[in-house]
Amino acid sequence: MAARREQTESMVAESNSTPRPADAEAVPGDHPTGVAALVRLALVLIDRAGRIAQWSRAAEELFGHRAEVAHDRPASGLLPAVEPLAAPGQAAGSAVRRRCDALDTLAALTADGRPWAGQLAVIDREEHLRDVLWWAWPLPDPFGGLLALAADARPLRTAGPRLALGERLLPFAATPPARGGFHRLGAALTPPGRLRAGLLSADRLAGLLPAGSAARRALLLDVLDQAGLPALRLDPATVLPVLPADPQTAAAHAAAGLGRRYPTAQQRAARVGPPPQPEQSAPPARTVRGRTPGPLPAQRETAERSAAAQPSGAVGAPAGVPPTTPAPTTPTTTTPPPTAPSPTGGGAAIEPAAAEPPANGRPPRRSDQPPTGAEGAPSGRLSPFLTNGQAGEQLALLNEVGGKVGTTLDLGFTAHELCQVLVPRVADFACVDLVDGLISDSELPAARPDDDTMLRRVALVYNETGGAWDHVLSEGSLVSMPRRTPPGMALQLNQPVLVPVISADVAVDYAIALGGARLAQVVSGRSMLVVPLSARGTVLGILKLLRLPDRAPFDESDAATLKELAVRAALSLDNARLHRAEARVATTLQRSMIPTRPPQIPGVQIAHRYLPGDPKAEVGGDWFDAIQLPGSRVALVVGDVMGHGLHSAAAMGRFRTAMQTLAALDLPPGQLLRHLDNLAHKLGDDHLATCLYAVYDPINRTCELASAGHVPPVLVHPDGSGELLEIPAGAPIGVGGVPFVAKTIDVSDGSMLVLCTDGLVEVRGGDIGAGLAALCGNLIDPRQSPEQACDVVLKRLHSDDRKDDVALLVARFDGVAPSEVATWDLRVDHREVRRARSLVREQLAGWHLEALSDITELLVSELVTNAVRVARDRVRLQLIRVDKLLVEVSDDNHNLPSLEPAEQLGETGRGLTLVTKLAERWGTARKAVGKVVWFELPLPHA
């Protein structure tokens, strides 16, 4: 177990799994008193059965998978990871990067009962590679399972961690000169007993733990405290304990006042006073570029509803509907109408700006407006919508968006391009929030966005010289936008929403809409514009823009221009979304067909690699597999479907499924390839593939191989010499008419079998023999692990200019010692059942496994009874002790037993029911002659 942890830990960068003892001598600067790092921590809890029991909101933001999708699903396969492996003297960036599974790797690193902390890069739901810091603890009884915390390493290493000083945990950030100087920052563990010593706040850590009673949380917290709590290692001499930071806490506290600060239209109409009379002079107002804003459709609708709600004879107008004003006196500037005072002391109204124009393209004329001429301007006056300078500027902006946005089919990159075009040219702050369902689901949501719609921040750009934006939610964060907020209104109405000036009384609410309640002082007095991003009839999300007071506020002309800009950008975003959905289908298909983690099979160590010919597509026709067979045997498979792309991947999936089904019948390799060839003829003429099938017996130390036109394997002997195995080549699967002849060889313990596809050894314009010769040379050291052997082979033989897929499988044959195997042949006689129990009892006593004697005798008695009842000539009982106890009962009858429903059981048929209830795993399989029924029991802990 320790060797496995050491091997796995060597694959992961920056590990620091062992906390320092509590009485160790302190290093200067180590654990500064009263100082902790505030880090956004994601929690993942895995139960005893290997299923996800808890997936926190921060985990949703970091990895992209929603909690309802992750909860109660197997942890294995959810989070693909990339392990950088660097050879001695080789830079990490040039190391071969291989895929694994993050949660499986954490389970292996903590299999010895010790916690682990370090870095492991993870591929999130959006297929983006994230550098993640991990802290993992194996949970003892009565909890069981695995508890993992994770944090995004990128913001911590670029801007540094936020620090908490003293009991009030006041946040401090790194000074500007220090930013970017945290590239060595890594995960660590504190010495045990920090909570008991009162050096950390237990309340903040307890709030992060899984839900449960206070006593259960306290017990779990004590377990973590004794193992070592999460920490950050800033440099070799400085380690800071980590406390969870939740930016949503302040936002939720401030959100309690949203209803008071955003009254309904009826409430505003009831509170507002009568409008000023036409003869009254309007208060002076600031002049802005553009035209005089008239009543918008949403405002007219609000006014009509408010008027209907008022008693007869009431005089007044709802807030946001301006009274009539005289015609402007200048052609380029207008005097805006006075705004009705707000009930809280002022503040701009929230305006759905740039509404759809009428069919004739002209703004509607109110009855109280003076008549207009042919161009829509007051008679005798020229009132253009834009000056030539403004029109040229906005046309240039639209042209720039067309040339700089959508240059790739990457969704996140396209959103960044949009924000970078707008900042600082149009705004000081820009972010793109997309509907999370559109990102995660392949189908468009049927319902329109509502208050419960979750948005994911995919891009964020701001002008660093214009203000402090440190508290804005980072990219990947999940935010919700109620309709009473400007972003929610724009999302649900699919209309731009303009807030010319943000007043102080609503600044907190606007700050929440922008992503952080602490921005209240920053956004007060600013101008905000929220534009929906809709394409092909679907609202994809919103674009939020903010201007600082030193710039002119947004007006309706800006809203109209940015609405047109958003339409163009939304098409690029939707194209990227559709492309990613297609790529995800291909990638999901490929990953579902290729195993991500080698199986743990006694007597053999297995490692494999897959490299697609097109790294962007990650899909091809090469495959490999390792299938456990009865008797601790293992079937090793490597195949190559002719062609590339999705069609080859689909054909490969059919072949791999058929291969697993045929292998379960325990057919000899030659017969299995014959059945696979017959199946290919039924599937169609386009299903052609080469394949190599090998069966290794760790007890007899033999390997039987058969080939269907595939690249011959290489056997590396314990002395390091390589041998190219001469196997009858046969013909590719799907050709037909050619026999498949198997060959059996003896293998020694410590030897390695290397199976690959032609993409590894074939060089364009060269001979495949050169690659095979290099593979047979002293390329592999038999003292290496299969994982290391795979990396060495790929480093020496594979190059980036190869256009063919590569599948590589390396198996190290260790065998099973004869002292760990016991086999008996039994007569077809019911009296042999008693003898079988006695043999099992004696053998388990010799292995010092008396604790398993009762249950093993019971199950063996049931299976031998069934075998004696149906066998004709012989029954065999076999016990194998490896990392578990494997028991097999075989006979010469090929009919497989079936598990009957409990209500149909009589005096007979209870055997398999007992096996199902008491064994850890069990199964049945056909053999060349007869069948075998087997079960496994875990070995008792020493």
Coordinates of N, CA, C and O in Angstrom, one line a residue, residues 123-223:
I123 N -9.5 18.6 -15.6 CA -10.3 19.1 -16.8 C -11.7 19.3 -16.4 O -12.4 18.3 -16.0
D124 N -12.2 20.5 -16.4 CA -13.6 20.8 -15.9 C -14.6 20.5 -17.0 O -14.3 19.9 -18.0
R125 N -15.8 20.8 -16.7 CA -16.9 20.4 -17.6 C -16.8 21.1 -18.9 O -17.3 20.6 -20.0
E126 N -16.2 22.3 -19.0 CA -16.0 23.0 -20.2 C -14.8 22.6 -21.0 O -14.4 23.3 -21.9
E127 N -14.1 21.5 -20.6 CA -12.9 21.0 -21.2 C -11.7 21.9 -21.1 O -10.8 21.9 -21.9
H128 N -11.8 22.7 -20.0 CA -10.6 23.6 -19.7 C -9.8 23.0 -18.7 O -10.3 22.4 -17.7
L129 N -8.5 23.1 -18.8 CA -7.5 22.6 -17.8 C -7.4 23.6 -16.7 O -7.0 24.7 -16.9
R130 N -7.7 23.2 -15.5 CA -7.6 24.0 -14.3 C -6.5 23.4 -13.4 O -6.5 22.3 -13.1
D131 N -5.6 24.3 -13.0 CA -4.6 24.0 -11.9 C -5.3 24.1 -10.6 O -5.8 25.1 -10.2
V132 N -5.5 22.9 -9.9 CA -6.2 22.9 -8.7 C -5.3 22.4 -7.5 O -4.6 21.5 -7.7
L133 N -5.5 23.1 -6.4 CA -4.8 22.6 -5.2 C -5.8 21.7 -4.4 O -7.0 22.1 -4.2
W134 N -5.3 20.6 -3.9 CA -6.2 19.6 -3.3 C -5.7 19.4 -1.8 O -4.5 19.4 -1.6
W135 N -6.7 19.1 -1.0 CA -6.5 18.6 0.4 C -7.4 17.4 0.5 O -8.6 17.6 0.3
A136 N -6.9 16.2 0.8 CA -7.8 15.0 0.9 C -7.5 14.3 2.2 O -6.3 14.1 2.6
W137 N -8.6 13.8 2.8 CA -8.5 13.0 4.1 C -9.3 11.8 3.9 O -10.5 11.8 3.6
P138 N -8.7 10.6 4.2 CA -9.5 9.4 4.3 C -10.2 9.4 5.7 O -9.6 9.7 6.7
L139 N -11.5 9.2 5.7 CA -12.3 9.3 6.9 C -12.4 7.9 7.6 O -12.9 6.9 6.9
P140 N -12.1 7.8 8.8 CA -12.2 6.5 9.5 C -13.6 6.3 10.0 O -14.5 7.1 9.7
D141 N -13.8 5.2 10.6 CA -15.2 4.9 11.2 C -15.5 5.9 12.3 O -14.5 6.4 13.0
P142 N -16.7 6.4 12.4 CA -17.9 5.9 11.8 C -18.3 6.6 10.5 O -19.3 6.4 9.9
F143 N -17.4 7.4 9.9 CA -17.7 8.2 8.7 C -17.5 7.3 7.5 O -18.4 7.0 6.8
G144 N -16.2 7.0 7.3 CA -15.9 6.2 6.1 C -15.9 7.1 4.8 O -16.5 8.2 4.8
G145 N -15.1 6.7 3.8 CA -15.1 7.4 2.6 C -13.9 8.4 2.5 O -12.9 8.2 3.1
L146 N -14.1 9.4 1.7 CA -13.0 10.4 1.5 C -13.6 11.8 1.5 O -14.6 12.1 0.9
L147 N -12.9 12.7 2.1 CA -13.3 14.1 2.1 C -12.2 14.9 1.4 O -11.0 14.8 1.8
A148 N -12.6 15.7 0.4 CA -11.6 16.4 -0.4 C -12.0 17.9 -0.5 O -13.2 18.2 -0.6
L149 N -11.0 18.8 -0.3 CA -11.2 20.2 -0.5 C -10.3 20.6 -1.7 O -9.2 20.1 -1.9
A150 N -10.8 21.6 -2.5 CA -10.1 22.0 -3.7 C -10.2 23.5 -3.8 O -11.2 24.1 -3.4
A151 N -9.2 24.1 -4.4 CA -9.1 25.5 -4.6 C -8.5 25.8 -6.0 O -7.5 25.1 -6.4
D152 N -8.9 26.8 -6.7 CA -8.4 27.2 -7.9 C -7.0 27.8 -7.7 O -6.9 28.9 -7.0
A153 N -5.9 27.3 -8.3 CA -4.6 27.7 -8.0 C -4.2 29.0 -8.8 O -3.4 29.8 -8.4
R154 N -4.9 29.2 -9.9 CA -4.5 30.3 -10.8 C -4.7 31.7 -10.1 O -3.7 32.5 -10.1
P155 N -5.8 32.0 -9.6 CA -5.9 33.4 -8.9 C -5.0 33.5 -7.7 O -4.5 34.6 -7.4
L156 N -4.8 32.4 -7.0 CA -3.9 32.4 -5.8 C -2.5 32.7 -6.2 O -1.8 33.4 -5.5
R157 N -2.0 32.2 -7.4 CA -0.7 32.4 -7.8 C -0.5 33.7 -8.6 O 0.7 34.2 -8.7
T158 N -1.5 34.3 -9.1 CA -1.4 35.5 -9.8 C -1.5 36.7 -8.9 O -0.7 37.7 -9.0
A159 N -2.5 36.7 -8.1 CA -2.8 37.9 -7.2 C -2.4 37.6 -5.7 O -2.4 38.5 -4.9
G160 N -2.1 36.4 -5.4 CA -1.8 36.0 -4.0 C -3.1 35.8 -3.2 O -4.2 36.2 -3.6
P161 N -2.9 35.1 -2.1 CA -4.1 34.8 -1.3 C -4.5 36.0 -0.5 O -3.7 36.9 -0.1
R162 N -5.8 36.1 -0.1 CA -6.3 37.1 0.8 C -6.0 36.7 2.2 O -6.1 35.5 2.5
L163 N -5.5 37.6 3.0 CA -5.1 37.3 4.4 C -6.1 37.8 5.4 O -6.8 38.8 5.2
A164 N -6.3 37.0 6.5 CA -7.1 37.3 7.6 C -6.2 37.6 8.8 O -5.4 36.7 9.1
L165 N -6.4 38.8 9.4 CA -5.5 39.2 10.5 C -6.4 39.3 11.7 O -7.4 40.0 11.7
G166 N -6.0 38.7 12.8 CA -6.6 38.9 14.1 C -8.0 38.2 14.2 O -8.4 37.4 13.4
E167 N -8.7 38.5 15.3 CA -9.9 37.8 15.6 C -11.0 38.2 14.6 O -11.9 37.4 14.4
R168 N -11.0 39.4 14.1 CA -12.0 39.9 13.2 C -11.9 39.4 11.8 O -12.7 39.6 11.0
L169 N -10.7 38.8 11.5 CA -10.5 38.2 10.2 C -10.6 39.3 9.1 O -11.3 39.1 8.2
L170 N -10.0 40.4 9.3 CA -10.1 41.5 8.4 C -9.3 41.1 7.1 O -8.2 40.7 7.2
P171 N -9.9 41.3 6.0 CA -9.2 40.8 4.7 C -8.2 41.8 4.2 O -8.4 43.0 4.2
F172 N -7.1 41.3 3.9 CA -6.0 42.1 3.3 C -5.5 41.4 2.0 O -5.4 40.2 2.0
A173 N -5.2 42.1 1.0 CA -4.7 41.5 -0.2 C -3.2 41.8 -0.4 O -2.7 42.7 0.3
A174 N -2.6 41.1 -1.3 CA -1.2 41.4 -1.6 C -1.0 42.7 -2.2 O -1.8 43.2 -2.9
T175 N 0.1 43.4 -1.9 CA 0.4 44.7 -2.5 C 0.7 44.5 -4.0 O 1.1 43.5 -4.4
P176 N 0.4 45.6 -4.8 CA 0.6 45.4 -6.2 C 2.0 44.9 -6.6 O 2.1 44.1 -7.5
P177 N 3.1 45.4 -6.0 CA 4.4 44.8 -6.5 C 4.5 43.3 -6.3 O 5.3 42.7 -6.9
A178 N 3.7 42.8 -5.3 CA 3.9 41.4 -5.0 C 3.1 40.5 -5.9 O 3.2 39.3 -5.9
R179 N 2.1 41.1 -6.6 CA 1.3 40.3 -7.5 C 2.1 39.5 -8.5 O 3.0 40.1 -9.1
G180 N 1.7 38.3 -8.8 CA 2.5 37.5 -9.8 C 3.7 36.8 -9.2 O 4.4 36.1 -9.9
G181 N 4.0 37.1 -7.9 CA 5.1 36.5 -7.3 C 4.8 35.3 -6.4 O 5.6 34.9 -5.5
F182 N 3.7 34.6 -6.7 CA 3.3 33.5 -5.9 C 3.3 32.2 -6.7 O 2.5 31.3 -6.5
H183 N 4.2 32.1 -7.7 CA 4.2 31.0 -8.6 C 4.6 29.7 -7.8 O 4.4 28.6 -8.3
R184 N 5.2 29.8 -6.7 CA 5.7 28.6 -5.9 C 4.6 28.2 -4.9 O 4.8 27.3 -4.1
L185 N 3.5 28.9 -4.8 CA 2.5 28.6 -3.8 C 1.9 27.2 -4.0 O 1.7 26.8 -5.2
G186 N 1.8 26.5 -3.0 CA 1.2 25.1 -3.1 C 0.4 24.8 -1.9 O 0.3 25.5 -0.9
A187 N -0.2 23.6 -1.9 CA -1.0 23.1 -0.8 C -0.2 22.4 0.2 O 0.8 21.7 -0.1
A188 N -0.6 22.5 1.5 CA 0.2 21.8 2.6 C -0.8 21.5 3.7 O -2.0 21.8 3.5
L189 N -0.3 20.9 4.7 CA -1.1 20.6 5.9 C -0.5 21.2 7.1 O 0.7 21.2 7.2
T190 N -1.3 21.6 8.0 CA -0.8 22.2 9.3 C -0.4 21.1 10.2 O -0.8 19.9 10.0
P191 N 0.4 21.4 11.2 CA 0.7 20.3 12.2 C -0.6 20.0 13.0 O -1.5 20.8 13.0
P192 N -0.7 18.8 13.5 CA -1.9 18.4 14.2 C -2.1 19.2 15.4 O -1.2 19.8 16.0
G193 N -3.4 19.3 15.8 CA -3.8 20.0 17.0 C -3.9 21.5 16.9 O -3.9 22.1 18.0
R194 N -4.0 22.1 15.8 CA -4.1 23.5 15.7 C -5.4 24.1 16.3 O -5.4 25.1 16.9
L195 N -6.5 23.3 16.1 CA -7.8 23.8 16.7 C -7.8 23.6 18.2 O -8.3 24.5 18.9
R196 N -7.3 22.5 18.7 CA -7.2 22.3 20.1 C -6.4 23.4 20.8 O -6.7 23.7 22.0
A197 N -5.3 23.8 20.1 CA -4.5 24.8 20.7 C -5.1 26.2 20.6 O -4.5 27.2 21.1
G198 N -6.2 26.3 19.9 CA -6.9 27.6 19.8 C -6.2 28.5 18.8 O -6.4 29.8 18.8
L199 N -5.5 28.0 17.9 CA -4.8 28.8 16.9 C -5.6 29.1 15.6 O -5.2 29.8 14.8
L200 N -6.7 28.4 15.5 CA -7.6 28.6 14.3 C -9.0 28.6 14.8 O -9.4 28.1 15.9
S201 N -9.9 29.3 14.0 CA -11.3 29.4 14.3 C -12.0 28.1 13.9 O -12.1 27.8 12.7
A202 N -12.6 27.4 14.8 CA -13.3 26.2 14.6 C -14.6 26.5 13.9 O -15.1 25.7 13.1
D203 N -15.2 27.6 14.2 CA -16.6 27.9 13.6 C -16.5 28.0 12.1 O -17.4 27.5 11.4
R204 N -15.5 28.7 11.6 CA -15.4 28.9 10.2 C -15.2 27.6 9.4 O -15.7 27.3 8.4
L205 N -14.3 26.7 10.0 CA -14.1 25.5 9.4 C -15.3 24.5 9.5 O -15.6 23.8 8.6
A206 N -16.0 24.6 10.6 CA -17.1 23.7 10.8 C -18.2 24.1 9.8 O -19.0 23.2 9.4
G207 N -18.3 25.3 9.4 CA -19.4 25.7 8.5 C -19.1 25.1 7.1 O -20.1 25.1 6.3
L208 N -17.9 24.7 6.8 CA -17.6 24.1 5.5 C -17.9 22.6 5.5 O -18.0 22.0 4.4
L209 N -18.0 22.0 6.6 CA -18.1 20.5 6.7 C -19.5 20.0 6.2 O -20.4 20.8 6.2
P210 N -19.6 18.8 5.9 CA -20.9 18.2 5.5 C -22.0 18.4 6.5 O -21.7 18.5 7.7
A211 N -23.2 18.5 6.0 CA -24.3 18.8 6.9 C -24.5 17.6 7.9 O -24.2 16.4 7.6
G212 N -24.9 17.9 9.1 CA -25.1 16.9 10.1 C -25.3 17.5 11.5 O -25.3 18.8 11.6
S213 N -25.4 16.7 12.5 CA -25.6 17.3 13.8 C -24.3 18.0 14.3 O -23.2 17.8 13.7
A214 N -24.5 18.8 15.3 CA -23.3 19.5 15.8 C -22.3 18.6 16.4 O -21.1 18.8 16.2
A215 N -22.7 17.5 17.0 CA -21.8 16.5 17.6 C -21.0 15.8 16.5 O -19.8 15.6 16.6
R216 N -21.7 15.5 15.4 CA -21.0 14.8 14.3 C -20.0 15.7 13.6 O -18.9 15.3 13.3
R217 N -20.4 17.0 13.5 CA -19.4 17.9 12.9 C -18.2 18.1 13.8 O -17.1 18.2 13.3
A218 N -18.5 18.2 15.1 CA -17.4 18.4 16.0 C -16.4 17.2 16.0 O -15.2 17.3 16.0
L219 N -17.0 16.0 15.9 CA -16.2 14.8 15.8 C -15.4 14.8 14.5 O -14.2 14.4 14.5
L220 N -16.0 15.1 13.4 CA -15.3 15.2 12.1 C -14.2 16.2 12.1 O -13.1 16.0 11.6
L221 N -14.5 17.4 12.7 CA -13.5 18.4 12.8 C -12.3 18.0 13.6 O -11.2 18.3 13.3
D222 N -12.6 17.2 14.7 CA -11.5 16.7 15.5 C -10.6 15.7 14.7 O -9.4 15.7 14.9
V223 N -11.2 14.9 13.9 CA -10.5 14.0 13.1 C -9.6 14.7 12.1 O -8.4 14.4 11.9

